[in-house]
CSV table of C-alpha atoms in Angstrom, one decimal:
chain,number,residue,atom,x,y,z
A,252,MET,CA,28.7,-6.2,6.9
A,253,VAL,CA,25.9,-3.3,6.7
A,254,THR,CA,22.5,-5.5,8.0
A,255,MET,CA,19.0,-4.1,8.4
A,256,GLN,CA,19.4,-4.7,12.1
A,257,ASN,CA,22.6,-2.1,11.9
A,258,TYR,CA,20.1,0.1,11.1
A,259,ASP,CA,17.4,-0.3,13.4
A,260,ASN,CA,20.3,0.7,16.1
A,261,ILE,CA,19.2,4.6,16.6
A,262,GLU,CA,22.8,5.1,17.9
A,263,TYR,CA,24.5,2.8,14.9
A,264,LEU,CA,22.7,4.7,12.3
A,265,SER,CA,23.6,8.5,13.9
A,266,GLU,CA,27.1,7.7,13.6
A,267,THR,CA,27.0,6.5,10.1
A,268,ILE,CA,24.9,9.5,8.7
A,269,ARG,CA,27.7,11.8,10.3
A,270,VAL,CA,30.1,10.5,8.5
A,271,CYS,CA,28.5,10.5,5.4
A,272,ILE,CA,27.5,14.4,6.6
A,273,LYS,CA,30.6,15.5,7.4
A,274,ARG,CA,32.4,14.0,4.2
A,275,ARG,CA,30.3,16.2,2.2
A,276,PHE,CA,29.6,19.6,4.0
A,277,GLY,CA,32.9,19.7,6.2
A,278,ASP,CA,34.1,18.8,9.7
A,279,ASP,CA,32.6,21.8,11.3
A,280,CYS,CA,28.7,20.5,10.7
A,281,GLU,CA,26.9,18.2,13.5
A,282,ILE,CA,23.9,16.2,13.0
A,283,ALA,CA,21.1,16.6,15.9
A,284,ASN,CA,17.4,15.3,16.0
A,285,ILE,CA,17.7,12.3,14.3
A,286,ALA,CA,14.6,10.6,14.3
A,287,LEU,CA,13.0,7.1,12.1
A,288,ALA,CA,9.8,7.8,10.5
A,289,THR,CA,7.2,5.5,8.7
A,290,LEU,CA,8.7,2.5,7.3
A,291,GLY,CA,7.3,2.2,3.9
A,292,GLY,CA,6.9,-0.3,1.2
A,293,SER,CA,10.2,-0.1,0.2
A,294,ASN,CA,12.2,2.9,1.8
A,295,ARG,CA,13.7,3.3,4.9
A,296,THR,CA,13.3,7.1,6.0
A,297,VAL,CA,15.4,8.9,8.5
A,298,LEU,CA,15.1,12.7,9.2
A,299,PHE,CA,18.0,14.4,10.8
A,300,ASN,CA,19.1,18.1,11.4
A,301,VAL,CA,22.6,19.0,9.9
A,302,VAL,CA,24.0,22.1,11.9
A,303,ARG,CA,26.2,24.0,11.1
A,304,GLY,CA,26.8,27.4,13.0
A,305,SER,CA,23.3,28.5,14.3
A,306,TYR,CA,21.3,27.5,10.9
A,307,PRO,CA,19.8,23.4,11.7
A,308,LEU,CA,19.2,22.1,8.4
A,309,ARG,CA,16.6,19.2,8.1
A,310,LEU,CA,17.4,16.4,6.1
A,311,VAL,CA,15.5,13.1,5.0
A,312,LEU,CA,17.8,9.9,4.6
A,313,ARG,CA,15.9,7.4,2.2
A,314,GLN,CA,17.4,4.1,2.3
A,315,GLU,CA,16.1,1.1,0.3
A,316,THR,CA,14.9,-2.0,2.1
A,317,VAL,CA,14.2,-4.3,0.3
A,318,PRO,CA,16.1,-6.8,-1.4
A,319,SER,CA,15.8,-5.7,-4.9
A,320,GLU,CA,15.6,-9.5,-6.8
A,321,TYR,CA,12.3,-9.5,-5.1
A,322,SER,CA,11.2,-6.0,-5.3
A,323,PRO,CA,8.5,-4.2,-7.7
A,324,PHE,CA,10.0,-1.0,-6.8
A,325,LEU,CA,12.7,1.2,-8.6
A,326,PRO,CA,16.1,0.9,-7.2
A,327,SER,CA,17.2,4.0,-5.2
A,328,ASP,CA,19.2,5.2,-8.1
A,329,MET,CA,16.4,5.4,-10.6
A,330,GLN,CA,14.0,6.8,-7.8
A,331,TYR,CA,16.9,9.5,-7.7
A,332,ARG,CA,17.2,10.3,-11.0
A,333,VAL,CA,12.8,10.5,-11.0
A,334,LEU,CA,13.5,13.4,-8.4
A,335,GLU,CA,15.7,15.0,-10.4
A,336,VAL,CA,14.0,15.2,-13.0
A,337,VAL,CA,10.8,15.5,-12.0
A,338,TYR,CA,12.0,18.5,-9.7
A,339,GLU,CA,13.6,19.8,-12.5
A,340,HIS,CA,10.4,20.2,-14.1
A,341,GLY,CA,8.5,21.9,-11.6
A,342,ILE,CA,6.9,19.1,-9.9
A,343,PRO,CA,6.2,20.0,-6.2
A,344,VAL,CA,9.1,17.4,-4.3
A,345,PRO,CA,11.7,17.8,-1.4
A,346,ARG,CA,14.7,18.6,-3.3
A,347,PRO,CA,17.0,15.9,-4.2
A,348,LEU,CA,20.2,16.7,-2.8
A,349,PHE,CA,23.1,13.4,-2.8
A,350,GLU,CA,22.5,9.8,-3.9
A,351,LEU,CA,24.5,7.4,-1.2
A,352,GLU,CA,27.9,5.8,-2.1
A,353,ALA,CA,29.9,2.7,-0.8
A,354,ALA,CA,32.0,4.9,1.2
A,355,ASP,CA,29.0,6.0,3.3
A,356,ASN,CA,28.0,2.2,5.0
A,357,LEU,CA,24.4,3.5,4.5
A,358,GLY,CA,23.5,0.3,1.7
A,359,GLN,CA,21.3,2.2,-1.3
A,360,GLY,CA,19.7,5.5,-0.8
A,361,TYR,CA,20.1,8.6,-1.1
A,362,VAL,CA,18.8,12.2,0.8
A,363,VAL,CA,16.9,15.1,0.3
A,364,THR,CA,15.2,17.9,2.2
A,365,ALA,CA,12.6,17.3,4.5
A,366,VAL,CA,9.4,19.3,4.1
A,367,PRO,CA,7.1,19.9,7.2
A,368,GLY,CA,3.4,19.2,6.9
A,369,GLU,CA,0.5,16.5,7.6
A,370,THR,CA,0.8,13.4,5.3
A,371,LEU,CA,-1.6,11.7,7.7
A,372,PRO,CA,-4.6,10.5,5.0
A,373,LYS,CA,-7.4,10.5,7.4
A,374,ARG,CA,-6.8,13.8,9.2
A,375,LEU,CA,-6.2,15.4,5.7
A,376,ILE,CA,-9.9,13.8,4.9
A,377,ASN,CA,-11.8,14.5,8.5
A,378,SER,CA,-10.1,17.3,10.5
A,379,ALA,CA,-11.7,20.4,11.3
A,380,GLU,CA,-7.9,21.9,9.7
A,381,TYR,CA,-8.3,20.2,6.5
A,382,VAL,CA,-12.1,20.0,6.0
A,383,THR,CA,-12.4,23.0,4.0
A,384,MET,CA,-8.7,22.2,2.0
A,385,ARG,CA,-10.2,19.1,0.2
A,386,ALA,CA,-11.6,21.1,-3.0
A,387,ARG,CA,-8.0,22.4,-3.0
A,388,PHE,CA,-6.2,19.2,-2.6
A,389,LEU,CA,-8.7,17.9,-5.2
A,390,GLN,CA,-7.8,21.1,-7.9
A,391,GLN,CA,-3.9,20.6,-7.2
A,392,SER,CA,-3.8,16.9,-7.4
A,393,ALA,CA,-5.1,17.1,-11.1
A,394,GLU,CA,-2.9,20.2,-12.1
A,395,ILE,CA,-0.2,18.6,-10.8
A,396,LEU,CA,-1.1,14.8,-12.6
A,397,ALA,CA,-1.3,17.2,-15.8
A,398,LYS,CA,2.1,18.5,-15.8
A,399,LEU,CA,3.8,15.5,-14.8
A,400,HIS,CA,2.1,13.4,-17.3
A,401,THR,CA,4.1,16.0,-20.2
A,402,ILE,CA,7.4,15.2,-18.6
A,403,ASP,CA,9.5,13.3,-21.0
A,404,HIS,CA,10.1,10.1,-19.2
A,405,VAL,CA,13.3,8.9,-21.6
A,406,LEU,CA,14.7,11.5,-19.5
A,407,VAL,CA,15.2,8.6,-16.8
A,408,PRO,CA,16.8,5.7,-18.6
A,409,GLY,CA,15.1,2.3,-18.3
A,410,LEU,CA,11.7,3.5,-17.2
A,411,SER,CA,9.7,2.3,-20.6
A,412,ALA,CA,11.4,-0.8,-20.4
A,413,LEU,CA,10.2,-2.1,-16.9
A,414,GLN,CA,7.5,-4.7,-16.7
A,415,GLU,CA,5.1,-2.1,-15.0
A,416,SER,CA,5.4,0.1,-18.1
A,417,SER,CA,5.2,-2.8,-20.9
A,418,ASP,CA,2.6,-4.9,-19.7
A,419,PRO,CA,0.9,-3.4,-16.3
A,420,LEU,CA,-1.4,-6.5,-15.8
A,421,GLY,CA,1.5,-9.2,-16.4
A,422,ALA,CA,3.6,-7.4,-14.2
A,423,GLN,CA,1.2,-7.9,-11.2
A,424,ILE,CA,0.6,-11.4,-11.9
A,425,ALA,CA,4.1,-12.0,-11.6
A,426,LEU,CA,4.9,-10.9,-8.7
A,427,TYR,CA,1.9,-12.2,-7.2
A,428,ASP,CA,3.1,-15.6,-8.3
A,429,ARG,CA,6.2,-14.7,-6.6
A,430,TYR,CA,4.5,-15.2,-3.1
A,431,GLY,CA,2.9,-18.6,-3.9
A,432,GLU,CA,0.2,-18.0,-1.9
A,433,PRO,CA,-3.5,-18.7,-3.0
A,434,HIS,CA,-6.1,-16.1,-3.2
A,435,PRO,CA,-9.1,-17.3,-5.6
A,436,ALA,CA,-10.3,-13.9,-5.2
A,437,ILE,CA,-7.3,-12.1,-7.3
A,438,GLU,CA,-7.1,-15.0,-9.8
A,439,PHE,CA,-10.8,-13.9,-10.8
A,440,ALA,CA,-9.7,-10.1,-10.7
A,441,PHE,CA,-6.8,-11.3,-13.3
A,442,ARG,CA,-9.3,-13.2,-16.2
A,443,TYR,CA,-11.9,-10.1,-15.4
A,444,LEU,CA,-9.5,-7.7,-16.1
A,445,ALA,CA,-7.7,-9.3,-19.3
A,446,LYS,CA,-11.2,-9.7,-20.4
A,447,TYR,CA,-12.2,-6.3,-20.1
A,448,GLU,CA,-8.9,-4.4,-20.6
A,449,PRO,CA,-9.0,-1.4,-22.6
A,450,GLU,CA,-6.9,-0.2,-25.0
A,451,HIS,CA,-4.5,1.7,-23.4
A,452,GLY,CA,-3.0,4.5,-25.9
A,453,ALA,CA,0.0,6.7,-25.3
A,454,LYS,CA,2.5,6.1,-22.4
A,455,ASN,CA,3.1,8.9,-20.2
A,456,PHE,CA,5.0,9.4,-17.1
A,457,LEU,CA,4.0,8.4,-14.0
A,458,HIS,CA,4.6,8.7,-10.3
A,459,GLY,CA,2.3,5.2,-10.0
A,460,ASP,CA,1.7,6.0,-6.4
A,461,PHE,CA,0.0,8.9,-6.9
A,462,ARG,CA,-2.5,9.3,-3.7
A,463,ASN,CA,-3.6,10.5,-0.5
A,464,GLY,CA,-0.7,9.5,1.3
A,465,ASN,CA,2.1,10.0,-0.3
A,466,MET,CA,1.2,13.6,0.0
A,467,ILE,CA,2.9,16.5,2.5
A,468,VAL,CA,0.3,19.3,2.8
A,469,GLY,CA,0.0,22.5,4.7
A,470,THR,CA,-3.2,24.6,5.3
A,471,GLU,CA,-2.4,26.3,2.1
A,472,GLY,CA,-2.5,23.4,-0.1
A,473,ILE,CA,-0.2,20.4,-0.9
A,474,ARG,CA,3.6,21.0,-0.5
A,475,VAL,CA,5.2,18.4,-2.0
A,476,LEU,CA,4.6,14.7,-3.7
A,477,LEU,CA,6.0,11.6,-2.0
A,478,ASP,CA,7.3,8.0,-2.8
A,479,TRP,CA,8.1,8.1,-6.2
A,480,GLU,CA,9.5,4.0,-6.2
A,481,CYS,CA,6.4,2.8,-8.0
A,482,ALA,CA,7.0,5.5,-11.2
A,483,HIS,CA,6.6,4.0,-14.4
A,484,THR,CA,5.3,4.9,-18.3
A,485,GLY,CA,1.6,3.9,-18.8
A,486,SER,CA,-1.7,5.6,-19.5
A,487,VAL,CA,-2.9,8.5,-17.4
A,488,MET,CA,-5.6,6.6,-17.1
A,489,GLU,CA,-3.8,4.1,-14.9
A,490,GLU,CA,-2.6,7.6,-12.6
A,491,ILE,CA,-6.0,8.8,-12.5
A,492,GLY,CA,-7.6,5.6,-11.8
A,493,TRP,CA,-5.2,5.2,-9.0
A,494,PHE,CA,-6.7,8.1,-7.2
A,495,CYS,CA,-9.8,7.3,-7.2
A,496,ALA,CA,-9.4,3.7,-5.9
A,497,ARG,CA,-11.3,2.7,-3.7
A,498,SER,CA,-8.6,2.3,-1.2
A,499,TRP,CA,-7.3,5.7,-0.8
A,500,ARG,CA,-10.8,6.9,0.2
A,501,PHE,CA,-9.8,6.3,3.9
A,502,GLY,CA,-13.7,5.5,5.7
A,503,ARG,CA,-15.0,8.8,2.8
A,504,VAL,CA,-16.7,6.3,0.1
A,505,ASP,CA,-18.8,8.4,-0.8
A,506,LEU,CA,-15.7,10.8,-1.9
A,507,ALA,CA,-14.1,8.7,-4.7
A,508,ALA,CA,-11.1,10.8,-5.8
A,509,GLY,CA,-8.8,10.2,-3.4
A,510,GLY,CA,-11.2,11.1,-0.1
A,511,PHE,CA,-11.2,14.7,-1.6
A,512,GLY,CA,-14.0,14.6,-3.7
A,513,ASP,CA,-16.8,13.5,-6.4
A,514,ARG,CA,-14.7,11.5,-9.2
A,515,GLU,CA,-16.1,13.9,-12.1
A,516,THR,CA,-14.9,16.8,-10.5
A,517,PHE,CA,-11.6,15.4,-10.5
A,518,TYR,CA,-12.2,14.5,-13.9
A,519,ARG,CA,-13.2,17.8,-15.1
A,520,ALA,CA,-9.9,19.7,-13.1
A,521,TYR,CA,-7.5,17.6,-14.8
A,522,GLU,CA,-9.4,17.8,-18.6
A,523,LYS,CA,-9.2,21.5,-18.0
A,524,ALA,CA,-5.6,21.7,-16.5
A,525,SER,CA,-3.8,18.8,-19.4
A,526,GLY,CA,-6.5,19.6,-22.3
A,527,ASN,CA,-7.1,15.8,-22.5
A,528,LEU,CA,-10.5,14.1,-22.0
A,529,VAL,CA,-10.7,11.7,-19.2
A,530,ASP,CA,-11.6,8.5,-20.6
A,531,ARG,CA,-14.5,7.5,-17.7
A,532,GLU,CA,-14.6,4.0,-18.9
A,533,SER,CA,-11.0,3.2,-19.0
A,534,SER,CA,-10.4,5.3,-16.0
A,535,ARG,CA,-13.1,2.5,-14.1
A,536,TRP,CA,-11.4,-0.3,-15.0
A,537,TRP,CA,-8.0,0.9,-13.8
A,538,GLU,CA,-9.9,1.6,-10.4
A,539,ILE,CA,-9.9,-2.2,-10.3
A,540,PHE,CA,-6.6,-3.0,-11.4
A,541,GLY,CA,-5.4,-0.8,-8.7
A,542,VAL,CA,-7.5,-2.5,-5.8
A,543,MET,CA,-6.5,-5.7,-7.8
A,544,ARG,CA,-2.6,-4.1,-6.6
A,545,TRP,CA,-3.3,-2.5,-3.5
A,546,ALA,CA,-4.2,-6.7,-2.2
A,547,ILE,CA,-1.1,-7.8,-4.4
A,548,TYR,CA,1.0,-5.1,-2.6
A,549,ASN,CA,-0.4,-6.2,0.9
A,550,ILE,CA,0.8,-10.0,0.2
A,551,MET,CA,3.8,-8.2,-0.5
A,552,GLN,CA,4.0,-6.9,2.9
A,553,SER,CA,3.2,-9.8,4.9
A,554,HIS,CA,5.8,-11.8,3.3
A,555,GLY,CA,8.1,-9.3,3.8
A,556,HIS,CA,7.2,-9.8,7.4
A,557,LEU,CA,7.0,-13.3,7.5
A,558,SER,CA,10.6,-13.6,6.0
A,559,ARG,CA,12.1,-11.3,8.7
A,560,GLU,CA,12.7,-9.3,5.5
A,561,ARG,CA,11.0,-6.0,7.5
A,562,ARG,CA,9.5,-7.2,10.6
A,563,SER,CA,6.7,-4.9,11.6
A,564,PRO,CA,3.3,-5.2,13.3
A,565,ALA,CA,1.9,-3.3,10.7
A,566,PHE,CA,3.3,-5.6,7.9
A,567,ALA,CA,1.5,-8.4,10.1
A,568,ALA,CA,-1.4,-6.5,9.6
A,569,CYS,CA,-0.7,-6.6,5.9
A,570,GLY,CA,-1.8,-10.1,5.6
A,571,ARG,CA,-5.3,-9.9,7.5
A,572,ASN,CA,-6.2,-6.8,5.4
A,573,THR,CA,-5.8,-8.8,2.1
A,574,GLY,CA,-9.0,-10.3,2.6
A,575,ILE,CA,-10.9,-6.7,3.2
A,576,ILE,CA,-9.4,-5.6,-0.1
A,577,GLU,CA,-10.0,-8.4,-1.7
A,578,TYR,CA,-13.7,-8.1,-0.8
A,579,ASP,CA,-13.7,-4.6,-2.1
A,580,LEU,CA,-12.3,-5.9,-5.5
A,581,LEU,CA,-15.1,-8.5,-5.8
A,582,LYS,CA,-18.2,-6.2,-4.7
A,583,ILE,CA,-16.7,-3.3,-7.1
A,584,ILE,CA,-16.5,-6.3,-9.6
A,585,ALA,CA,-20.1,-6.9,-9.1
A,586,LYS,CA,-21.3,-3.1,-9.1
A,587,GLU,CA,-22.3,-3.8,-5.4
A,588,PHE,CA,-19.7,-0.8,-4.6
A,589,ASP,CA,-18.8,1.9,-6.2
B,174,MET,CA,-17.3,-20.6,23.5
B,175,ILE,CA,-14.1,-21.2,22.5
B,176,TRP,CA,-13.3,-23.8,20.0
B,177,SER,CA,-9.5,-24.6,18.9
B,178,ALA,CA,-8.6,-23.4,22.6
B,179,ARG,CA,-7.6,-27.1,25.3
B,180,MET,CA,-10.1,-26.8,27.5
B,181,PHE,CA,-7.6,-28.3,30.4
B,182,ASN,CA,-5.9,-25.4,31.1
B,183,ASP,CA,-6.1,-23.2,34.3
B,184,PRO,CA,-7.8,-20.2,33.7
B,185,PRO,CA,-7.9,-17.1,32.6
B,186,ASN,CA,-8.5,-18.5,28.9
B,187,ALA,CA,-6.3,-17.8,25.4
B,188,SER,CA,-9.1,-15.1,24.8
B,189,GLU,CA,-9.0,-13.5,28.9
B,190,LEU,CA,-5.1,-13.5,28.0
B,191,LEU,CA,-5.4,-11.5,24.9
B,192,LEU,CA,-7.4,-8.9,26.3
B,193,THR,CA,-5.4,-8.8,28.7
B,194,VAL,CA,-2.7,-7.8,26.6
B,195,ARG,CA,-4.6,-6.1,24.5
B,196,GLU,CA,-6.0,-3.6,27.6
B,197,TYR,CA,-2.5,-2.8,28.3
B,198,ILE,CA,-1.1,-1.8,25.0
B,199,GLU,CA,-4.4,0.5,25.4
B,200,GLN,CA,-3.2,2.1,28.2
B,201,LEU,CA,0.3,2.6,27.2
B,202,LEU,CA,-0.5,4.1,23.6
B,203,PRO,CA,-2.0,7.9,24.6
B,204,ASP,CA,1.7,8.4,25.9
B,205,LEU,CA,3.0,6.9,22.4
B,206,GLU,CA,5.1,8.8,19.5
B,207,ARG,CA,3.1,8.5,16.3
B,208,GLN,CA,5.1,6.1,15.4
B,209,ASP,CA,5.0,3.8,18.3
B,210,LYS,CA,1.3,5.0,18.5
B,211,TYR,CA,0.9,3.6,15.2
B,212,HIS,CA,2.3,-0.2,15.3
B,213,GLY,CA,0.6,-0.2,19.0
B,214,LEU,CA,-2.6,0.3,17.8
B,215,CYS,CA,-1.7,-2.1,14.6
B,216,CYS,CA,-0.7,-4.5,17.9
B,217,THR,CA,-4.6,-3.9,19.1
B,218,TYR,CA,-5.7,-4.9,16.1
B,219,LEU,CA,-4.1,-8.2,15.8
B,220,LEU,CA,-4.9,-9.1,19.0
B,221,ASP,CA,-8.9,-8.8,17.9
B,222,VAL,CA,-8.0,-10.9,14.8
B,223,VAL,CA,-6.7,-13.4,16.7
B,224,MET,CA,-9.6,-12.9,19.7
B,225,ARG,CA,-12.2,-13.1,16.5
B,226,GLU,CA,-10.0,-16.0,15.5
B,227,LEU,CA,-10.4,-18.4,18.2
B,228,GLU,CA,-14.2,-17.9,18.7
B,229,GLU,CA,-15.5,-18.8,15.3
B,230,PRO,CA,-16.7,-22.0,14.7
B,231,PRO,CA,-14.9,-23.5,12.4
B,232,ASN,CA,-17.7,-24.7,10.1
B,233,ILE,CA,-18.7,-21.1,9.1
B,234,GLY,CA,-18.7,-20.9,5.3
B,235,ASP,CA,-18.6,-24.5,4.8
B,236,HIS,CA,-21.6,-24.2,2.2
B,237,SER,CA,-19.7,-21.7,-0.1
B,238,ASN,CA,-16.6,-23.8,0.4
B,239,ASN,CA,-18.9,-26.9,-0.8
B,240,ALA,CA,-20.1,-25.2,-3.4
B,241,LEU,CA,-16.3,-24.3,-4.7
B,242,LYS,CA,-15.1,-27.4,-4.4
B,243,ALA,CA,-18.0,-28.6,-6.5
B,244,LEU,CA,-16.9,-26.4,-9.3
B,245,LEU,CA,-14.0,-28.2,-9.8
B,246,ASN,CA,-15.7,-31.3,-9.5
B,247,ASN,CA,-12.2,-32.9,-8.1
B,248,LYS,CA,-13.1,-35.7,-6.0
B,249,ASP,CA,-9.5,-36.3,-4.5
B,250,GLU,CA,-9.5,-35.3,-0.6
B,251,LEU,CA,-7.4,-32.0,-0.6
B,252,SER,CA,-6.3,-29.8,2.2
B,253,GLU,CA,-7.4,-26.5,2.5
B,254,THR,CA,-4.4,-24.7,0.8
B,255,GLU,CA,-4.4,-27.9,-1.5
B,256,PHE,CA,-7.7,-26.9,-2.8
B,257,MET,CA,-7.3,-23.5,-2.9
B,258,SER,CA,-3.9,-23.8,-5.1
B,259,SER,CA,-5.9,-25.8,-8.1
B,260,LEU,CA,-9.5,-23.1,-7.5
B,261,CYS,CA,-6.8,-20.5,-8.8
B,262,ALA,CA,-5.4,-23.1,-11.3
B,263,SER,CA,-8.6,-23.7,-12.7
B,264,ILE,CA,-9.5,-20.1,-12.8
B,265,ARG,CA,-5.6,-19.3,-14.7
B,266,ARG,CA,-6.5,-21.8,-16.9
B,267,GLY,CA,-9.9,-20.0,-17.8
B,268,ASP,CA,-11.6,-23.5,-17.3
B,269,GLN,CA,-14.2,-21.3,-14.9
B,270,ASP,CA,-14.8,-18.9,-17.4
B,271,GLY,CA,-18.4,-19.6,-18.1
B,272,ASN,CA,-19.1,-20.0,-14.7
B,273,LEU,CA,-17.7,-16.1,-14.0
B,274,ASP,CA,-20.9,-15.0,-12.3
B,275,ARG,CA,-21.5,-17.9,-10.0
B,276,LEU,CA,-18.1,-18.1,-9.2
B,277,LEU,CA,-18.0,-14.4,-8.5
B,278,ILE,CA,-21.0,-15.3,-5.7
B,279,LEU,CA,-19.6,-18.1,-4.0
B,280,LEU,CA,-16.2,-16.2,-3.8
B,281,THR,CA,-17.6,-13.0,-2.4
B,282,SER,CA,-18.8,-15.7,0.3
B,283,HIS,CA,-15.3,-17.5,1.1
B,284,VAL,CA,-13.6,-13.7,1.0
B,285,SER,CA,-16.9,-12.7,3.5
B,286,LYS,CA,-15.4,-15.5,5.9
B,287,LYS,CA,-12.0,-14.0,6.5
B,288,VAL,CA,-13.6,-10.9,7.1
B,289,ARG,CA,-15.7,-11.7,9.2
B,290,VAL,CA,-12.7,-12.8,10.8
B,291,SER,CA,-10.5,-9.3,10.1
B,292,ASN,CA,-12.6,-6.7,10.5
B,293,PRO,CA,-16.5,-8.3,10.7
B,294,ASP,CA,-17.8,-4.2,10.9
B,295,TYR,CA,-16.7,-3.6,7.3
B,296,LEU,CA,-19.0,-6.6,5.9
B,297,ASP,CA,-22.7,-5.6,4.2
B,298,THR,CA,-24.9,-7.6,6.5
B,299,LYS,CA,-25.9,-9.4,4.2
B,300,ASP,CA,-22.1,-10.9,4.1
B,301,TYR,CA,-22.1,-11.2,7.4
B,302,LEU,CA,-25.2,-13.5,7.9
């Protein structure tokens, strides 16, 4: 049986990936430079070169790491379909190559092309190399979102049937309830959000986790969007609010739009690119929703650590990070934080 | 003063032991690759949290906790977890809907107590005191 412990063994992983690649690309190719990248919220990311002749091709294996019955994330077959659809529509994403099969002995997942560049949010916001690019990142984010939101979500079967699509607040309450951990500040936010919930209008195709940290950039701008495991359908204000949530400013709380710029500049860029007005009030409601959601995701990661499903110092830190996010949440509701 | 550590052990005390581990990890950090460096930094953060938790007087925040308990009007002796669960259930049922402004202040004080341990620099001055 394949276990997560097997996957942590780099030699076992290398050999299994070697067999997986040779099955598809032939015996004359080799695997080199294998590296485990960030263990993200739902997927393990493994980078490797496929070498045939003198032309190495850098690829990325994305492996599902959260047992699906407890996961709020899309199963990897749906993630792959999302990637195929958005790639076909010209959204900048790593090119999807193939899905894993049972014979690969690598569990659930898929392989895409690797894209070089920077992902660290603090570096995007603070480093001298990117400081003049912030306005460009902001503009591009608005344009990419406007394009994404026009894609017909029916192309990904099951996307609109997710609870995150039909009942976003209920989906978060259900996720929180799974962990049985009492957080009165989060309960307060549930109550507040239910009381002031706006009309959500039409349901569009959403990335679901579009923010600083989930993109690869270069000095010319955004190269690709990553981490599509939260895709669902919903109000575009949800996506705009999530992008502006306080949690994604990484120390630059004055730059509300993802740490890249101010809200109005972002709203106007989105309005120009999409031809649709941004509902400011609704977007701010979704910012509060987003901070609440981020607090629950930190509880989830801490539980993953404590249950030994996915053990790491970062996931342990998530448990203690929850209170800091709750603090943001309450101060925003009190209008003491913007 | 360390409140929760037992005092009859030989030195170094618990905080000094944690600090020793922290200093060693800090020495390693410059030579670590990106992913290991990230987890190493997380470890130093976690050690800082434990050190603050050991040093935190246990009665900090009792005022807001007592005020929250008064909201429930519950005379039973509840453990901290039972009390928090009761409070959550009460908020979920809407029992506190007439009291949300007061509840927001008390919860901010309750959460600030946690942040004093996890990241005290993050707190507004008025929530720190």
